[in-house]
Amino acid sequence: AAAIEKIRREVVRHDGTADIIDVAKIDNEFPSNFVIYELLNSSYGFKGDVVDSLCQSLDSDATGRRFYAREWVAVIDRGDIVVARITDDDSCETIIERGTVRSYAGGSVLYYEYCNIDFIDNLDQGENVALLDADKLHFPLKVRRWREGDWFVPFGMSGRKKLSDYLIDKKVSVAEKSRQFVLMSGDDIVWVIGRRLDDRYAITRKTENVLRVVRDTL
């Protein structure tokens, strides 16, 4: 712990509302990915799988790529890592690669589990669980805040509906609206998270492979 604190003083600087991790200053005493994990986990709560993805993107110089913890966003910026608190106007867009087991959406964590339809014994698993036809999904998926202009086909219906109208119909408060996230495949909403599936991606008699997504509050 003392060694990491020493490294923190050497490689992390505060700039306005953000902390900047100067990755190039990490010496060879410890593996850089280990140091990055220790810095991001201890001070900001980033989980190991998120840090792994961040380090992979850092290696490929994916400037602009964003990664989320509960209250913080880390952005790759020309080899540095910029960490700041999530703002209300941040879309919190997160890329979900095939095989991802966990991601964050505001004050919630989403868990992803792939299974055969034969292991699904109950189709009604509540609003915080989405059972999706995995073979209809196009990866990578995305999670982001909803925005004006979004639409989907509510489960059980055949016509499209503006998400803004759906939230009004459900009497969702302004504060709740700001925390509403959607799971997307391509340009399609597949789940209004915690509320309603899109009918086009729900499992049917023909479904063989299922992506089960579980929302849990932090």
PDB file of C-alpha atoms in Angstrom, residues 6 26 35 39 55 61 66 76 89 93 100 102 105-106 115 131 134-135 141 169-170 176 187 190 195 200 202 204 217:
ATOM      1  CA  LYS A   6       4.298   6.647  -3.491  1.00  0.00           C
ATOM      2  CA  ILE A  26       4.855   4.429 -14.109  1.00  0.00           C
ATOM      3  CA  VAL A  35      -0.445  -0.226 -10.834  1.00  0.00           C
ATOM      4  CA  LEU A  39      -4.906   3.320  -8.530  1.00  0.00           C
ATOM      5  CA  CYS A  55      -5.772  -1.474 -20.176  1.00  0.00           C
ATOM      6  CA  ASP A  61      -4.277   3.789 -28.035  1.00  0.00           C
ATOM      7  CA  ARG A  66     -14.723   5.756 -21.726  1.00  0.00           C
ATOM      8  CA  ILE A  76      -8.222   7.456 -22.306  1.00  0.00           C
ATOM      9  CA  ASP A  89     -25.274  15.172 -19.016  1.00  0.00           C
ATOM     10  CA  GLU A  93     -22.202   4.985 -23.086  1.00  0.00           C
ATOM     11  CA  THR A 100     -18.618  -9.292 -20.893  1.00  0.00           C
ATOM     12  CA  ARG A 102     -20.591  -6.979 -15.852  1.00  0.00           C
ATOM     13  CA  ALA A 105     -25.326   1.999 -15.727  1.00  0.00           C
ATOM     14  CA  GLY A 106     -25.640   4.944 -13.377  1.00  0.00           C
ATOM     15  CA  CYS A 115     -27.369 -19.909 -21.373  1.00  0.00           C
ATOM     16  CA  LEU A 131     -34.260 -12.616 -21.290  1.00  0.00           C
ATOM     17  CA  ALA A 134     -28.900 -14.047 -28.116  1.00  0.00           C
ATOM     18  CA  ASP A 135     -28.864 -15.064 -31.790  1.00  0.00           C
ATOM     19  CA  LEU A 141     -23.912  -4.107 -27.492  1.00  0.00           C
ATOM     20  CA  ASP A 169     -47.394   6.884 -19.656  1.00  0.00           C
ATOM     21  CA  LYS A 170     -45.589   5.164 -16.798  1.00  0.00           C
ATOM     22  CA  GLU A 176     -36.030   8.904 -12.547  1.00  0.00           C
ATOM     23  CA  ASP A 187     -29.380   1.173 -33.377  1.00  0.00           C
ATOM     24  CA  VAL A 190     -33.492  -4.176 -26.815  1.00  0.00           C
ATOM     25  CA  ARG A 195     -38.840  -1.557 -17.260  1.00  0.00           C
ATOM     26  CA  ARG A 200     -38.299  -7.976 -31.430  1.00  0.00           C
ATOM     27  CA  ALA A 202     -37.680 -11.265 -26.609  1.00  0.00           C
ATOM     28  CA  THR A 204     -39.837 -17.121 -28.518  1.00  0.00           C
ATOM     29  CA  THR A 217     -28.765  -1.548  -7.644  1.00  0.00           C
TER      30      THR A 217
END
